[in-house]
Amino acid sequence: MRASQFFISTLKEAPADAEVVSHKLMLRAGLIKRVSAGIYTYMPMGLRVIRKVEQIIREEMNRAGAIELLMPVIQPAELWQETGRWDKMGPELMRVKDRHDRDFIVQPTSEEVITDVARSEIKSYRQLPLNFYHIQTKFRDERRPRFGVMRGREFTMKDAYSFHANQADLAREYQNMYDAYTRIFTRLGLNFRAVAADNGAIGGSGSHEFHVIAETGEDVLAYCPQSSYGANLEQAEAHSLLATRAAPAQPLAKTATPGQSKCEAVAAYLQLPLTQTVKSIVLAVDEADETGKITPRIWLLLLRGDHELNEVKVGKVPGLAGFRFATEVEIMAHFGCIPGYLGPLQTQQPVQLVVDRTVANMSDFVCGANAADYHYTGVNWGRDLPEPEIIADLRNVTAGEPSPDGAGTIALCRGIEVGHVFQLGTRYSVAMKATFLDEQGKPQPLLMGCYGIGVTRLLGAAIEQNHDERGMIWPTAMAPFTVALCPVGYDRNEMVKTATDQLYTALQAAGLEVLLDDRGERPGAMFADMELLGIPHRITLGERGLKEGLVEYVQRAHIQQEPCKLGLDQVLPALLAALAPIQPVSH
Amino acid sequence: MRASQFFISTLKEAPADAEVVSHKLMLRAGLIKRVSAGIYTYMPMGLRVIRKVEQIIREEMNRAGAIELLMPVIQPAELWQETGRWDKMGPELMRVKDRHDRDFIVQPTSEEVITDVARSEIKSYRQLPLNFYHIQTKFRDERRPRFGVMRGREFTMKDAYSFHANQADLAREYQNMYDAYTRIFTRLGLNFRAVAADNGAIGGSGSHEFHVIAETGEDVLAYCPQSSYGANLEQAEAHSLLATRAAPAQPLAKTATPGQSKCEAVAAYLQLPLTQTVKSIVLAVDEADETGKITPRIWLLLLRGDHELNEVKVGKVPGLAGFRFATEVEIMAHFGCIPGYLGPLQTQQPVQLVVDRTVANMSDFVCGANAADYHYTGVNWGRDLPEPEIIADLRNVTAGEPSPDGAGTIALCRGIEVGHVFQLGTRYSVAMKATFLDEQGKPQPLLMGCYGIGVTRLLGAAIEQNHDERGMIWPTAMAPFTVALCPVGYDRNEMVKTATDQLYTALQAAGLEVLLDDRGERPGAMFADMELLGIPHRITLGERGLKEGLVEYVQRAHIQQEPCKLGLDQVLPALLAALAPIQPVSH
């Protein structure tokens, strides 16, 4: 493609409201243009990247045996009422009425429509398994759209839905999709990690998230570099860091800790390790009695001083679903003390105690004394307190602790979720009466899996992972063009023009996607644009070099290095050699 | 593709509510599945056809120099308010509010968004011309969606928008797009015709429609088989069929025509040719005076008895915009006579007369006498009536009359509109202040063209044109698969299975898109499905033939003919020979 026949529109500065680097760079490079909050036009350069991503997804989905179809953007409310999502989903579900005042939604996903297809099309186990997917525009009315395409409102998603006669077959297809996703993100050239995920609201059993690793990611991932273990921090199981509980060695003592309300401060003041302290977290669950009267039940959670509360895990403790943090009034009423000095001993009113696994094995520990400016030291289970009744995993895992699979130690990194595979089970098929006849001729609900990839989000994630101060550094498979040809003096120097045109023709004939910068820009502006755009390979042609038959070649990823000089006929072989390793492996 | 790994779902009978053959066949063949009125899921077989159409459109748009981008489905109301379309468009514009109660629309087209892109991106005449297109989901909330994908509510459209510094360049690009559309519909293998079109509501000058020719088409097209002349009947100019007016030869006579109120009846009763009669059509235009009081002005239109009124042309007569047919009360008040015997002589109150071009040259004609059961015969302009003051083209052209370009005679056919090219001019750029700096550095409004193709509608139109009682007959370029392999006994006969697998591999290796029917259906069901699906070429493999090394080959378009017998190694050459003529011509 000649730049003069394409549309390149770059900016020196990014608009001030762009918060993250990918958003800034996509605006600066002219990949997207804002239409409304979280709604973008994908400009020609951006659309080329989308098409590359879509093509790789399509190839691998087809290879995995999934069948492409296309479900509509506007979907009737009736289907969403059948599954209850019409009522359950909040304002992020965009609702619209047609001219006859009938309710519709702008689809965020398509479980309902595909289940409607399945219930009319699938009669018998003989038709199973089936896996349908589409790549389609989605809408999610985010309260605060931001981060450009990473949390937009209108976005493109690939969503697949599989149907099975039994759990074993669902598990098989789940692994098949997991493998396809692994191939997709590998082919895209991204550093990624699949982690076990919390199912969240969507329900079902078994789910993994695929994350692009990036320092700016919103999610924290726990993984084991020595094994395949990986989980979203929300989900990663934390075992007790103390295998057994040591016998008490200290007497219980009420110790003055004036003004020391945080565990770190208490430990420093008492010259004890932080791991000897226990923090108290007070929660409330509002419980309604038969008359509808709501009474808050107060819970006290104990965590080791150096540990962080994991709210997802807390919500799974029986009785704690829907918890909230207690108010100061509630705390005063139950503990007779201000926050900062709370503990399990001598509470003013009874509270429900939940103890983290590690705390349950601690001895001689320090905790608040339910009196301002005082802590107890030398606290011991069974002696100063009853043995804990409820022991649960309440904390985030930490870097360096043993991996739950016993194969090494935990490391943490940040990631951007770009894919998700779920075993949905019968959540939708039961609600919508989507059944098939089994081998005995008995109707059974279809077992379902669902598998999503955020196509447009991948652009942002890839840039968060691959950029420098000059701009984007596209992995070759995602790059809008593979090679930039930058002739110096194309519009005025016959030798440069001739050599450039010949090389352009030769590279195109070899199947490379070449962007010939024939705009007549000065070298500095030309290089800056190609670096901002992140074109992986750049060939510079100038009169001086060409007199010796030489051009300059530099890779975007190694832009700091001195360009290497190549003879004109070495360019194609050099590029092909550089591109060879990333060619997709045939499976 | 093996049928067992694809998804084929055919029905014996079409749902009763499908009105037209394409809708019936698309449902029966499982190309689409209804989600809501005018909203469909494109099933795998249907999506394959869409992808073929999109690919050809994309190739030809790119070849023509247009640049692909992607504008959003959900667009902010502000842009639509700037152009006035927010107010002007009726309920067919789907409106939606986001969670913050801000107004949006579900796009039916994208003039506003692309003009917004242009006004921020285009600064100088040096950047022009530019032509952007996208292929995107559209929504038009039709009052009565029907005819399947031909008048659906959600549909896929390719829309392009070009920007120019002057009218000459707009005209050049308009022709460029006209040529690209010609290549697109030619490559799709459709019998089509481009005709001059009425601009309708969208405004601007110069527009052509591209129609797929089909007996079931909603539009009537006038064209000249001897030349390139073509126009939508609404638009086709009708000249006077009488070059000059003959001198009066008959006296004016009030003649009894008891009960004969139609021209045909009057002509028969009076034993005169129908072409000697004139029909009277009474219209009203409601005109408001300064106080806002509305008074209807009554118009009398005269057409030759065998001619049809063209309402689009009527609306263009100065003063007749917004006309309606007069009520019987209004007619009685102005003519003192019931409809059926009305005429221009001796009206009770003055009416505004408009005379069709042909009528203006008639002499000795017959018209109503404004008295029940009476007509005047021998009526002549200048003698019995003043010379007509307003002469206009009021009628539809008729088959067999001279073509307006003088190159032959008019023929009529029916068509389905699938494409439209417009010269928009500055309608949107002026409203949205989209300007560029001209060579003198002066801001000028951008000149615009717009160019649409109904992608999903093309499926319906192609089927309306290409079908028989067995099903669809896809042109090769649109067919979901090119070749159907139908083995008889694939699941139980080793010789059949081996030969089929080898042929399947060989045809695929040659780049043909093959559907191997390995479902184990009986031959009759297999043939019926492949005929319904309209796969252009079918190879049948059976044990008896294979013993002699022979298979049967038949083309869907000639399904009535006896299949021809081919040696196994003749199949590929025969198919390639049959496909050769439709390979796209390189431009």
mmCIF file of C-alpha atoms in Angstrom, chain A residues 40 53 105 122 142 279 295 478 500 578:
data_model
loop_
_atom_site.group_PDB
_atom_site.id
_atom_site.type_symbol
_atom_site.label_atom_id
_atom_site.label_comp_id
_atom_site.label_asym_id
_atom_site.label_seq_id
_atom_site.Cartn_x
_atom_site.Cartn_y
_atom_site.Cartn_z
ATOM 1 C CA TYR A 40 -15.018 4.679 18.463
ATOM 2 C CA VAL A 53 -6.837 -10.585 14.805
ATOM 3 C CA ILE A 105 -31.648 -5.127 23.898
ATOM 4 C CA ILE A 122 -31.004 -29.838 18.085
ATOM 5 C CA GLU A 142 -20.276 0.900 31.171
ATOM 6 C CA LYS A 279 -5.653 -7.805 61.986
ATOM 7 C CA THR A 295 -31.041 -6.722 61.216
ATOM 8 C CA MET A 478 -1.034 -8.059 14.437
ATOM 9 C CA THR A 500 12.016 2.047 -4.027
ATOM 10 C CA ALA A 578 13.322 -12.441 10.238
#
